[in-house]
Each structure stands twice: as structure tokens, then as C-alpha cells.
PDB file of C-alpha atoms and ligand atoms in Angstrom:
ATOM      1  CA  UNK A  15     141.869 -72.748 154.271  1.00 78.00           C
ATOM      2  CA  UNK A  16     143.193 -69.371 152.620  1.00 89.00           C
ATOM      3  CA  UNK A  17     141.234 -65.913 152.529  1.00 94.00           C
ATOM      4  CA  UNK A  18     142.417 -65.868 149.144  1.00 97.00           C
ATOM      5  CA  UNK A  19     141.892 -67.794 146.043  1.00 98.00           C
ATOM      6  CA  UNK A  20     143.984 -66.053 143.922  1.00 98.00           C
ATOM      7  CA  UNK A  21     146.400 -63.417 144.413  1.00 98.00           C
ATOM      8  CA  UNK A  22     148.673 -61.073 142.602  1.00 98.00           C
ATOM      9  CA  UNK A  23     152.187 -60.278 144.725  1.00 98.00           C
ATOM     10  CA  UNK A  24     154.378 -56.945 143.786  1.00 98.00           C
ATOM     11  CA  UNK A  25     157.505 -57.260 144.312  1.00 97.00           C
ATOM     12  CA  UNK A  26     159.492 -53.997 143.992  1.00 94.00           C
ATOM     13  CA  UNK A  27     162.994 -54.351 142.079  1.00 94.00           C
ATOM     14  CA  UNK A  28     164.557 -52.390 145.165  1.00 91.00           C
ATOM     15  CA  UNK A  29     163.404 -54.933 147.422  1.00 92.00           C
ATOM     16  CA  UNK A  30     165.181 -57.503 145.488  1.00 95.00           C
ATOM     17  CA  UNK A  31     168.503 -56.082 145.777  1.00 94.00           C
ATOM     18  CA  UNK A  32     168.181 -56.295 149.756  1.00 89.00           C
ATOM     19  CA  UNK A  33     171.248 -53.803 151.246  1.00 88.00           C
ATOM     20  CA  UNK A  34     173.233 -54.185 147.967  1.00 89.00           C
ATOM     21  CA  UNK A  35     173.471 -50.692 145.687  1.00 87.00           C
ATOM     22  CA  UNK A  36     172.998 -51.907 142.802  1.00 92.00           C
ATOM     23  CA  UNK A  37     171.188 -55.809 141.328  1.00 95.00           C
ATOM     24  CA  UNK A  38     169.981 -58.910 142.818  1.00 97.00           C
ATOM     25  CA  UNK A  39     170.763 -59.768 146.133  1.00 96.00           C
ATOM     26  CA  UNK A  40     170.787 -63.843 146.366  1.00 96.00           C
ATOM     27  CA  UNK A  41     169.818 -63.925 149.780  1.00 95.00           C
ATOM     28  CA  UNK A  42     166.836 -62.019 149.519  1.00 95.00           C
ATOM     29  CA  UNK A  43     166.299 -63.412 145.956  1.00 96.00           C
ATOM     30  CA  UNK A  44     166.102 -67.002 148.181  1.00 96.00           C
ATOM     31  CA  UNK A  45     164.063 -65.644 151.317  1.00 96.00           C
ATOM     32  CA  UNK A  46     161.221 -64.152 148.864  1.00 97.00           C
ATOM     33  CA  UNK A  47     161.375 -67.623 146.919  1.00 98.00           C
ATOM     34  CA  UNK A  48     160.745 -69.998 150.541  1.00 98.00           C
ATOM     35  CA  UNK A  49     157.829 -67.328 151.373  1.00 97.00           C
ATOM     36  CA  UNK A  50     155.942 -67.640 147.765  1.00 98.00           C
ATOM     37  CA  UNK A  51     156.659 -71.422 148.390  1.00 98.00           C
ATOM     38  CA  UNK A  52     155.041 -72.351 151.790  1.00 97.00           C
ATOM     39  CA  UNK A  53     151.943 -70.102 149.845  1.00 98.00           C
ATOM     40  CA  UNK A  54     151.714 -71.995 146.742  1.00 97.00           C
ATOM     41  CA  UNK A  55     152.141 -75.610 148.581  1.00 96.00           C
ATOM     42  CA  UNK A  56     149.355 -74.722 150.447  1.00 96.00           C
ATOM     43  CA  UNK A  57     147.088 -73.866 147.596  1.00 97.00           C
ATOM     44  CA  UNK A  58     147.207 -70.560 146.849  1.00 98.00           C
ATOM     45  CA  UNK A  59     147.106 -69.591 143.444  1.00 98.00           C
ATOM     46  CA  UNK A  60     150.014 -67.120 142.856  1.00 98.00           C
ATOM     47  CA  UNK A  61     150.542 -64.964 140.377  1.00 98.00           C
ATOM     48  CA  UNK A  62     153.877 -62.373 140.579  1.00 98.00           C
ATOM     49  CA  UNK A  63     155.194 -58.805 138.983  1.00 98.00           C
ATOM     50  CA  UNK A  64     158.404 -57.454 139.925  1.00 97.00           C
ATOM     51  CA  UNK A  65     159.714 -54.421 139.040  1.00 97.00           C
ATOM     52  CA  UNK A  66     162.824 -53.478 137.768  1.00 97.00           C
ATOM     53  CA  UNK A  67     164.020 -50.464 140.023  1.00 95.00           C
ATOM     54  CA  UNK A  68     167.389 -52.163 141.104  1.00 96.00           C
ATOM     55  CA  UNK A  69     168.259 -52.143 137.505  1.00 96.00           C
ATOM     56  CA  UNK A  70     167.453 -49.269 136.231  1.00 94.00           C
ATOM     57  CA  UNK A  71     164.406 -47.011 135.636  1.00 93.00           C
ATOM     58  CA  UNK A  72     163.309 -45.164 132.601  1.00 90.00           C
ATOM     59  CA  UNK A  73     162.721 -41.911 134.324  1.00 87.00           C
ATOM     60  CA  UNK A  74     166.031 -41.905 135.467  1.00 86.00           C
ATOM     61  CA  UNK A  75     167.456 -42.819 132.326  1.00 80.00           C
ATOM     62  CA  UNK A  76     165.713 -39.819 130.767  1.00 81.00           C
ATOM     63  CA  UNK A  77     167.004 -37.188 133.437  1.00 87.00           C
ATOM     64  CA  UNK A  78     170.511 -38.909 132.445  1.00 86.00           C
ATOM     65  CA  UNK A  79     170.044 -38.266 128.690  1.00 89.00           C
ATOM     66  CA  UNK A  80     168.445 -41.192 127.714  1.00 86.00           C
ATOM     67  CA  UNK A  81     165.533 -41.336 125.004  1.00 94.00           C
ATOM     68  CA  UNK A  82     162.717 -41.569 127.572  1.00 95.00           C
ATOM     69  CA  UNK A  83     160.701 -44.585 125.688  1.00 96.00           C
ATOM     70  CA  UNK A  84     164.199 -46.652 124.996  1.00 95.00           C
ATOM     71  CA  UNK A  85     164.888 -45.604 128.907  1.00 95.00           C
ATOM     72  CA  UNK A  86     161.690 -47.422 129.472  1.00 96.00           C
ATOM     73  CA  UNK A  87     161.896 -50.530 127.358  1.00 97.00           C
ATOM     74  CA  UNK A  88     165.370 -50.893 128.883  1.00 96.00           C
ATOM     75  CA  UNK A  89     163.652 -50.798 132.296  1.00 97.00           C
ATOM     76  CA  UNK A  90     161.079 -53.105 131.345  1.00 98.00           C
ATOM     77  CA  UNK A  91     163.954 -55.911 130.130  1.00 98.00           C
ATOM     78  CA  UNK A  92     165.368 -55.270 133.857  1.00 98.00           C
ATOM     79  CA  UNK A  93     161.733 -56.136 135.328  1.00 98.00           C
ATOM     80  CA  UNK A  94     162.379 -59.544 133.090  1.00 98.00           C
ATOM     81  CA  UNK A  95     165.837 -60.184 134.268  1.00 98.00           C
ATOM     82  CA  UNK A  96     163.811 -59.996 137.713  1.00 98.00           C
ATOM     83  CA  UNK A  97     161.349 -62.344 136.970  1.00 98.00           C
ATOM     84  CA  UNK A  98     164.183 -65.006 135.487  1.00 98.00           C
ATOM     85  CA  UNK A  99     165.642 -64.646 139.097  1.00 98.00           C
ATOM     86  CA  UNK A 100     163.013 -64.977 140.841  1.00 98.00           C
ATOM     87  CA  UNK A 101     161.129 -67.937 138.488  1.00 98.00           C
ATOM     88  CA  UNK A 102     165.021 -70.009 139.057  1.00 98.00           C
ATOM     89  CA  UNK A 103     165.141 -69.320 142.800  1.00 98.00           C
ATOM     90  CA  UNK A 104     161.499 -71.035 142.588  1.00 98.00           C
ATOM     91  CA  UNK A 105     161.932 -73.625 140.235  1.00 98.00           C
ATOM     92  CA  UNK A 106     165.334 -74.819 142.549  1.00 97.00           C
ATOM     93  CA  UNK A 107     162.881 -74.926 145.504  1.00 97.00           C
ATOM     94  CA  UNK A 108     160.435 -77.395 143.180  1.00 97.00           C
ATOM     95  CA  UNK A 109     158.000 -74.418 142.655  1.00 98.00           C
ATOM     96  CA  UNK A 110     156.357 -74.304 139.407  1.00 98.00           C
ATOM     97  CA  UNK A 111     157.103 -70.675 138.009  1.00 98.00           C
ATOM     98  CA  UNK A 112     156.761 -69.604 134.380  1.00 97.00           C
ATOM     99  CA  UNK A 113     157.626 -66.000 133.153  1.00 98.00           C
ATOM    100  CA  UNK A 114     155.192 -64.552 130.810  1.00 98.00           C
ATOM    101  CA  UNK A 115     156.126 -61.015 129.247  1.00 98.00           C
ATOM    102  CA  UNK A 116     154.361 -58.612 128.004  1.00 98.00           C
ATOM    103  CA  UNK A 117     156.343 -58.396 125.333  1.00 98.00           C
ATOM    104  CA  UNK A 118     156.948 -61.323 122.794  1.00 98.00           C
ATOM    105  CA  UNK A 119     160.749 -62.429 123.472  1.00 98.00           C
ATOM    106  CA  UNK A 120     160.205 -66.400 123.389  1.00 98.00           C
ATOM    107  CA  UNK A 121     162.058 -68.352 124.614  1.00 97.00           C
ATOM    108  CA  UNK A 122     162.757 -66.125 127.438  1.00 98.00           C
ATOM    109  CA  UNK A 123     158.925 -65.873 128.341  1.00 98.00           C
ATOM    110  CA  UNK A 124     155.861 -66.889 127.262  1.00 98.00           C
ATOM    111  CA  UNK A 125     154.019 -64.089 125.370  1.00 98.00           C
ATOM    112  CA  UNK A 126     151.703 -62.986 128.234  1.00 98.00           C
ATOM    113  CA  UNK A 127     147.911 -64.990 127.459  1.00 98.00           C
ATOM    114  CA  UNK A 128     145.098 -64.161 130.480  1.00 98.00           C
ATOM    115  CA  UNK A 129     144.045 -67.570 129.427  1.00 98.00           C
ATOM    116  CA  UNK A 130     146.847 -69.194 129.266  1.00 98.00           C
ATOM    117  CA  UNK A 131     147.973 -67.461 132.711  1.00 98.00           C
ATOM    118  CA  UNK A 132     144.834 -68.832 134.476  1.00 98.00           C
ATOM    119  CA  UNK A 133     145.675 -72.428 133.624  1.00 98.00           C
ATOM    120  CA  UNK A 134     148.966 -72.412 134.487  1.00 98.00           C
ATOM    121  CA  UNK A 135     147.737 -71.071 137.710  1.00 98.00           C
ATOM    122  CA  UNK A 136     145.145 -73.532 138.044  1.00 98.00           C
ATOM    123  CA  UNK A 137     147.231 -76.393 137.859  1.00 97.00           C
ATOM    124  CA  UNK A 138     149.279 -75.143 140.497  1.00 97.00           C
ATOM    125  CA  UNK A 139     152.202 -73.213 138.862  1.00 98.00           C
ATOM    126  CA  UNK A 140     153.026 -69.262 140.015  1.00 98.00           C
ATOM    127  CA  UNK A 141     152.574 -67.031 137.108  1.00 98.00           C
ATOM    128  CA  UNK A 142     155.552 -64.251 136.606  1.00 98.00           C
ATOM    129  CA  UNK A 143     154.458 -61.412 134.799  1.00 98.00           C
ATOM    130  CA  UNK A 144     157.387 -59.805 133.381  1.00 98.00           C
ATOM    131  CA  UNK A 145     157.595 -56.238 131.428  1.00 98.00           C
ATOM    132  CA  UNK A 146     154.802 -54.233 133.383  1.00 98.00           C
ATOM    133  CA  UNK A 147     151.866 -53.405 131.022  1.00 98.00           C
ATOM    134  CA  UNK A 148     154.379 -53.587 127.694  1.00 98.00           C
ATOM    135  CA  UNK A 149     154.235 -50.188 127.322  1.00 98.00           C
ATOM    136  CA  UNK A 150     156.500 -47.037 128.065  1.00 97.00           C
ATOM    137  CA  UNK A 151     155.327 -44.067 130.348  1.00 96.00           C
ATOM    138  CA  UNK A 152     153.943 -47.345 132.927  1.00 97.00           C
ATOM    139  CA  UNK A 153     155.481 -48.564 135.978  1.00 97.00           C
ATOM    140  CA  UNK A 154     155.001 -51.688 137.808  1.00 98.00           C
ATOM    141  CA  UNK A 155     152.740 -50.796 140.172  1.00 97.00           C
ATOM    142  CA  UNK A 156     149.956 -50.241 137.204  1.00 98.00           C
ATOM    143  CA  UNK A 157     151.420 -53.909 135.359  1.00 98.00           C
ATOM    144  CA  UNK A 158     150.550 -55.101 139.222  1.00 98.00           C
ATOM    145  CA  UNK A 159     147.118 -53.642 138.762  1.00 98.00           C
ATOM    146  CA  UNK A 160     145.968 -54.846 135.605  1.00 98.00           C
ATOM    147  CA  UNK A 161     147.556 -58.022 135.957  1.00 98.00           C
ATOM    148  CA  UNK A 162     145.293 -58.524 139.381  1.00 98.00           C
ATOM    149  CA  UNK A 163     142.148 -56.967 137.924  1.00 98.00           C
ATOM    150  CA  UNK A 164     142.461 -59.352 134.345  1.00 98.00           C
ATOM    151  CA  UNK A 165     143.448 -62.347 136.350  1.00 98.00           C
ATOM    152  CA  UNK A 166     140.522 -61.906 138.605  1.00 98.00           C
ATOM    153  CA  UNK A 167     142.607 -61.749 141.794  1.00 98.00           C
ATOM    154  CA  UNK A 168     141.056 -61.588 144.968  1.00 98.00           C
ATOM    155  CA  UNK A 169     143.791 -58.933 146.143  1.00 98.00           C
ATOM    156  CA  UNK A 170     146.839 -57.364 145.226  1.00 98.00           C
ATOM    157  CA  UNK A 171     149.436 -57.457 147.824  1.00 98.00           C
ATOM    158  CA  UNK A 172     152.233 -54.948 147.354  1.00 97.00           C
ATOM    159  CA  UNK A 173     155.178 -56.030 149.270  1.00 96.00           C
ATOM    160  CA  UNK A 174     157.048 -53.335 150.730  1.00 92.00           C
ATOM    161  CA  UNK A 175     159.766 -52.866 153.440  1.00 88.00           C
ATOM    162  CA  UNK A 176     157.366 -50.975 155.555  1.00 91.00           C
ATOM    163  CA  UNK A 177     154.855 -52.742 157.293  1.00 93.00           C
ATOM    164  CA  UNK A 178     152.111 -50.496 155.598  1.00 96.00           C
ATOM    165  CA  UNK A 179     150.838 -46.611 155.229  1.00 96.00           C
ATOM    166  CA  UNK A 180     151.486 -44.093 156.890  1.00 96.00           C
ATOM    167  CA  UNK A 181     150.504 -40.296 157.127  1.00 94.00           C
ATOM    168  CA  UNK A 182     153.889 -39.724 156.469  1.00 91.00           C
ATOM    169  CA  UNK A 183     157.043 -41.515 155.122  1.00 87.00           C
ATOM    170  CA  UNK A 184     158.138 -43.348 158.550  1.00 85.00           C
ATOM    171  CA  UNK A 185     161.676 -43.353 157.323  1.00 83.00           C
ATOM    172  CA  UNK A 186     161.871 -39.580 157.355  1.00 88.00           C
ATOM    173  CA  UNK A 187     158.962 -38.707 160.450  1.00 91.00           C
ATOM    174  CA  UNK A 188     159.422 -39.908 163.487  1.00 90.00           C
ATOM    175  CA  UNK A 189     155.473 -38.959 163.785  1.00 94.00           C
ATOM    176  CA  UNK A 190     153.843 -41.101 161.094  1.00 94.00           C
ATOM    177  CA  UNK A 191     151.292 -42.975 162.266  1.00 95.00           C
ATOM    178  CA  UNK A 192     150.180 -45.907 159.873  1.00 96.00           C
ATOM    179  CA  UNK A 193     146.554 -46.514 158.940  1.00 97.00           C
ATOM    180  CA  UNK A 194     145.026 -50.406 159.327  1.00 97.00           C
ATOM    181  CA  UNK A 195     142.672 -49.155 156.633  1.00 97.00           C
ATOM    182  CA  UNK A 196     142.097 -46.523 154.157  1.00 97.00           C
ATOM    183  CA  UNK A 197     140.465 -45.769 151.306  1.00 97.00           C
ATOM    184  CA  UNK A 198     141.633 -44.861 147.657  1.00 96.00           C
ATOM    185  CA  UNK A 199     139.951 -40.949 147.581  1.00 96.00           C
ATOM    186  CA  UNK A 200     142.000 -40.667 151.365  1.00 96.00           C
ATOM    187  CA  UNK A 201     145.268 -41.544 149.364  1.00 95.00           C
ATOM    188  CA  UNK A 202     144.706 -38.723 146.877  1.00 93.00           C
ATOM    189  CA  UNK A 203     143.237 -36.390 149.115  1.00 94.00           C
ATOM    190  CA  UNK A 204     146.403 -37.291 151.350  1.00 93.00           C
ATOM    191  CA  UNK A 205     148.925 -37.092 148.180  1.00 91.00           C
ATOM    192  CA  UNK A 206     150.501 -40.727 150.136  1.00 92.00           C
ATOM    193  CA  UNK A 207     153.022 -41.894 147.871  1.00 87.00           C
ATOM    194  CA  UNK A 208     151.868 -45.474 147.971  1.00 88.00           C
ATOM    195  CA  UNK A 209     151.730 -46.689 144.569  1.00 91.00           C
ATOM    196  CA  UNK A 210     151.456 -43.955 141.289  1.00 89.00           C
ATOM    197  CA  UNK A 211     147.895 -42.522 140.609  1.00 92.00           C
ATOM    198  CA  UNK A 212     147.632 -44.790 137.628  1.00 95.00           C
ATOM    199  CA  UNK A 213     147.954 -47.796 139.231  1.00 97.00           C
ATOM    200  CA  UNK A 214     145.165 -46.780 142.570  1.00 96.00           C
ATOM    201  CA  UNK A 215     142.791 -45.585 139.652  1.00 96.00           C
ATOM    202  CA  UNK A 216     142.719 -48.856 138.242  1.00 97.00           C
ATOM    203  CA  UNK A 217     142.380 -50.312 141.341  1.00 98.00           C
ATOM    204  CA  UNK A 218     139.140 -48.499 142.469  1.00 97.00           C
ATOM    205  CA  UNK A 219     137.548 -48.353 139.253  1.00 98.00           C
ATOM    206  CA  UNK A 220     137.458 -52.198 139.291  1.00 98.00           C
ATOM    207  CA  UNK A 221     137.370 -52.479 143.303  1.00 97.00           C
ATOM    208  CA  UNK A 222     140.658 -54.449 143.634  1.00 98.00           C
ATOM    209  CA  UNK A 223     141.574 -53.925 146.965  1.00 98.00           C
ATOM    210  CA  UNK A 224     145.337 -53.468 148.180  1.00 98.00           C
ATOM    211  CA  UNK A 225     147.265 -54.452 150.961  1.00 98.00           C
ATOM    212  CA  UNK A 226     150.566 -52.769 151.912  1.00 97.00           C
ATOM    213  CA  UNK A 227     152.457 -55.012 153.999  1.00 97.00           C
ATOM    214  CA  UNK A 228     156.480 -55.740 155.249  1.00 96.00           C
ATOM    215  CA  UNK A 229     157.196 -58.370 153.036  1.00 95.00           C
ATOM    216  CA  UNK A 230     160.680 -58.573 154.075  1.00 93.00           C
ATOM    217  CA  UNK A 231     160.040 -59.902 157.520  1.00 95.00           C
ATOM    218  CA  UNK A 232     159.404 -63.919 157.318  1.00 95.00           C
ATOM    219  CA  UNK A 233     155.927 -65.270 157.381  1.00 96.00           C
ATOM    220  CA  UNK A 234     154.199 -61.987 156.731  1.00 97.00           C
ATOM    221  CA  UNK A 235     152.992 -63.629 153.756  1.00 97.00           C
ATOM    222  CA  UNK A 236     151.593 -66.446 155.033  1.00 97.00           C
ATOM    223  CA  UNK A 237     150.171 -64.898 157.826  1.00 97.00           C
ATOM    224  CA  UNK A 238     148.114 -62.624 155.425  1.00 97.00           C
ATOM    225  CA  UNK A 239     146.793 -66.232 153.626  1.00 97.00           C
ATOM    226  CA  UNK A 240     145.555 -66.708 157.347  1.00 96.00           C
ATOM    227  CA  UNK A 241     143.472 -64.294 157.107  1.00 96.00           C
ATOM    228  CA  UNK A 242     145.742 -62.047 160.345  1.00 96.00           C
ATOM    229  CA  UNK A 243     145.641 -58.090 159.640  1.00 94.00           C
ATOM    230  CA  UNK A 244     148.619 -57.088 159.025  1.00 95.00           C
ATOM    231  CA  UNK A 245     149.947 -54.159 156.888  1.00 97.00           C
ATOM    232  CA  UNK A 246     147.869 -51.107 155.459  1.00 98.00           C
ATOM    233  CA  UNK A 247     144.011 -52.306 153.670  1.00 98.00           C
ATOM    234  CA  UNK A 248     142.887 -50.079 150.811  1.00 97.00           C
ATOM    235  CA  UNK A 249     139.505 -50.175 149.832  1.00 95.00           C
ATOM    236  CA  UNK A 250     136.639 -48.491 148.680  1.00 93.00           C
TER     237      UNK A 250
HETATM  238  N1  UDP B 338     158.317 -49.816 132.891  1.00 52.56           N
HETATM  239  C1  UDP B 338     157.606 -49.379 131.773  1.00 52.56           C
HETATM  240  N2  UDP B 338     156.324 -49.850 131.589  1.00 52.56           N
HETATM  241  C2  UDP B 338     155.718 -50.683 132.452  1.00 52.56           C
HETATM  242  C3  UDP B 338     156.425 -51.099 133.595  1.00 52.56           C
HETATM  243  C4  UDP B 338     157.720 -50.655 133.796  1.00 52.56           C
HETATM  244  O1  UDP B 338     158.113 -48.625 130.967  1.00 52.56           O
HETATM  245  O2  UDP B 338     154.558 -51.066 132.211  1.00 52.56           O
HETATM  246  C5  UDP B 338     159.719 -49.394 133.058  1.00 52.56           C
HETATM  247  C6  UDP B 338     159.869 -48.006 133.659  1.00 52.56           C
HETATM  248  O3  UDP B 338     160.967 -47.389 133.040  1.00 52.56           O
HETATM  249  C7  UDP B 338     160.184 -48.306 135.107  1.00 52.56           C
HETATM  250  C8  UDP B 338     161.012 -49.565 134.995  1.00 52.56           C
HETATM  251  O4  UDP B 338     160.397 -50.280 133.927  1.00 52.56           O
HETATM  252  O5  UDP B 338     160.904 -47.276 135.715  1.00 52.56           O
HETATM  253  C9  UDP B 338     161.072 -50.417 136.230  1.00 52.56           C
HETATM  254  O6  UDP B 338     159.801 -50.556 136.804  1.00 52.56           O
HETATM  255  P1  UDP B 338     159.416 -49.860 138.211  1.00 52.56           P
HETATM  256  O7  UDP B 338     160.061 -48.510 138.315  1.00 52.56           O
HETATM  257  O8  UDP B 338     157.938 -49.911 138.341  1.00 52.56           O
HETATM  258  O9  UDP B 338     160.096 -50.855 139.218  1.00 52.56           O
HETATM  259  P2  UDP B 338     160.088 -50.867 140.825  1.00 52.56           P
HETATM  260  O10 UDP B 338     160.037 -49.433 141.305  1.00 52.56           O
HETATM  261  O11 UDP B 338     158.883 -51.613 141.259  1.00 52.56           O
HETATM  262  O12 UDP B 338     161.349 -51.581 141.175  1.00 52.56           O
END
């Protein structure tokens, strides 16, 4: 038996282009697709958002010149071009995956339906929500939100490459000590650049908890079904 019912995965963009610069790394594309897989065979109702970072970002558009709003729509289509990748590296594995965006673009996507997202998730298929929240001046992290709090996930798991918190970014301080739990008012208090303040608002207003874990190391995921503690737990 799972822990969880239901649960919403973010994926970050930059975690899909492995040690590439730039895009989609295959390999990691492929490893990400055999971990949602042994998940979803086993029950587990999946639903997925993946950002768009390894394309390109509106922010960073903006500081380049770009209109900030186009900058974001144009980082939203990358989170899409994502979630084709991703739904095709599942599909070739016999994995049910649909892409629903956020914004209407059929035949790419189906327009995103809560509804129509909880049946397909019912009868077994993973859900891809593509193109955040639909909306500029968003990131991923808050389409990862509301996506688990309308879907009535019983977590939102935010795949990382660091196997959780820490007081301190571990890459830079050799002193960073990682929490097993925390709460959302320590992450402010804090200023911990897990996810954007949008994003952990939603989260506590509606008491979705979080878990930070190293998604990049193989049967992380699974282990989490099982119920093991691994990675960072925010709660109330
Ligand atoms: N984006 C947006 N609205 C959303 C979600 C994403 O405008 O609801 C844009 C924004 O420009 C963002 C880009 O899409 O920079 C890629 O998403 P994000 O930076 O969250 O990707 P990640 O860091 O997870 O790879």
C-alpha cells in the first residue's frame, strides 16, 4: 500500500536538462520517466508540472530586453515543450500520460479541466500540467501548488537535486545542515529559498504539505510511496 493517494510531482526544467547547458537531456528525460512508472504501476495516482527553466525564463528574458509578459508566455510554451517530453518518454514506457495546459492550444494539450484531470487520473493515466497557472508574473512552483491543492493531492513533492532543506544553500556552505522537518512561517522567517513566497502561501493557507527530496537519485520516489523519510517535510 502507498502513503499517498494522490500526488502532485514538480519537476524543475533545470533538472530536466541533467549536465547539459542548455534543453532536454534524454537520459534524464528517460530516468525521471522509469521512476514515475514503477509509481503509477503500483497505483499511485500521479499528477506532474514541470517547469520550463532549461528553456528559458521570463525574468530573464526581461533583464535581456524582452517584454516581461511575452518573456513569460514564451516561458510558459517551454514548460509545454517539457511536458511533451516527458508525456512521450512515458507513453514509450506504456504509461498513460496526457498534457493538459493551462492555456487552450489543442491539439497539443487538453485545455486544463479539474474534472476532467481527476478522471483521467482515476483511471490510471498521469496527468501533465503544462503552462504553470496560465498566467504571467507566476512560476512553476505556484502552477505546482494550485494544481496539488485543486486536485486534492495528498502532497506535493518537489523534486530537487538536493536531498532537501537546508539552513543554507549546501552547494555554496560547507555548514548547512538540512532540516527533516520544518514549517512554512520557519521558511520565511529563515528567507530559505525553497520554492517563491507565492507558491508556500498557497500551500499553508490550504495545508498542502511539501516534501523536498533528491529526485535525481533512483528510487527516491518510490521510497517516499513507502512511506521512508526522506528529503525535507514542510508543514504547518
Ligand atoms: N511561467 C509563467 N507563469 C506560470 C508558470 C511559469 O509566466 O504560471 C513562466 C515564467 O516566465 C517562468 C517560466 O515560465 O520563468 C518557466 O517556469 P519556471 O521558472 O517556474 O521553471 P523552473 O524553474 O521550474 O524550471
Amino acid at each position: 500500500m502507498s502513503k499517498f493517494k494522490r500526488i502532485l510531482l514538480k519537476l524543475s526544467g533545470e533538472s530536466l536538462m541533467g549536465d547539459q547547458g542548455y534543453g532536454i537531456d534524454p537520459d534524464r528525460l528517460e530516468s525521471y520517466a522509469d521512476e514515475i512508472k514503477v509509481i503509477a504501476k503500483k497505483g499511485v495516482q500521479v499528477a506532474i508540472v514541470v517547469g520550463g527553466g532549461n528553456i528559458f525564463r521570463g525574468l530573464s528574458g526581461a533583464t535581456a530586453g524582452f517584454d516581461r509578459v511575452k518573456g513569460d508566455q514564451m516561458g510558459m510554451l517551454a514548460t509545454v515543450i517539457n511536458s511533451l517530453a516527458l508525456s512521450s518518454a512515458l507513453n514509450s514506457k506504456g504509461v498513460r500520460a496526457s498534457v493538459m495546459t493551462a492555456v487552450r492550444m489543442e491539439p497539443i494539450g487538453t485545455y486544463y479541466d479539474k474534472w476532467k484531470a481527476i478522471d483521467t487520473l482515476e483511471a490510471g493515466g498521469v496527468v501533465i500540467c503544462a503552462a504553470g497557472t496560465g498566467n504571467p508574473y507566476f512560476t512553476t512552483d505556484t502552477g505546482s501548488s494550485l494544481r496539488a491543492i485543486e486536485l486534492e493531492c495528498d502532497v506535493m513533492l518537489k523534486g530537487t537535486r538536493v536531498d532537501g532543506i537546508y539552513t543554507a544553500d549546501p552547494e555554496k556552505d560547507p555548514t548547512a545542515t538540512r532540516f527533516d522537518e520544518i514549517t512554512y512561517d520557519e521558511i520565511y522567517k529563515r528567507n530559505l529559498k525553497v520554492m517563491d513566497l507565492t507558491a508556500t502561501a498557497m500551500c499553508k493557507d490550504n495545508k498542502m504539505p511539501i516534501v523536498v527530496f533528491d529526485m535525481d537519485t533512483p528510487g527516491n520516489l518510490t521510497k517516499l510511496m513507502s512511506g521512508e523519510k526522506i528529503g525535507t517535510l514542510v508543514k504547518l
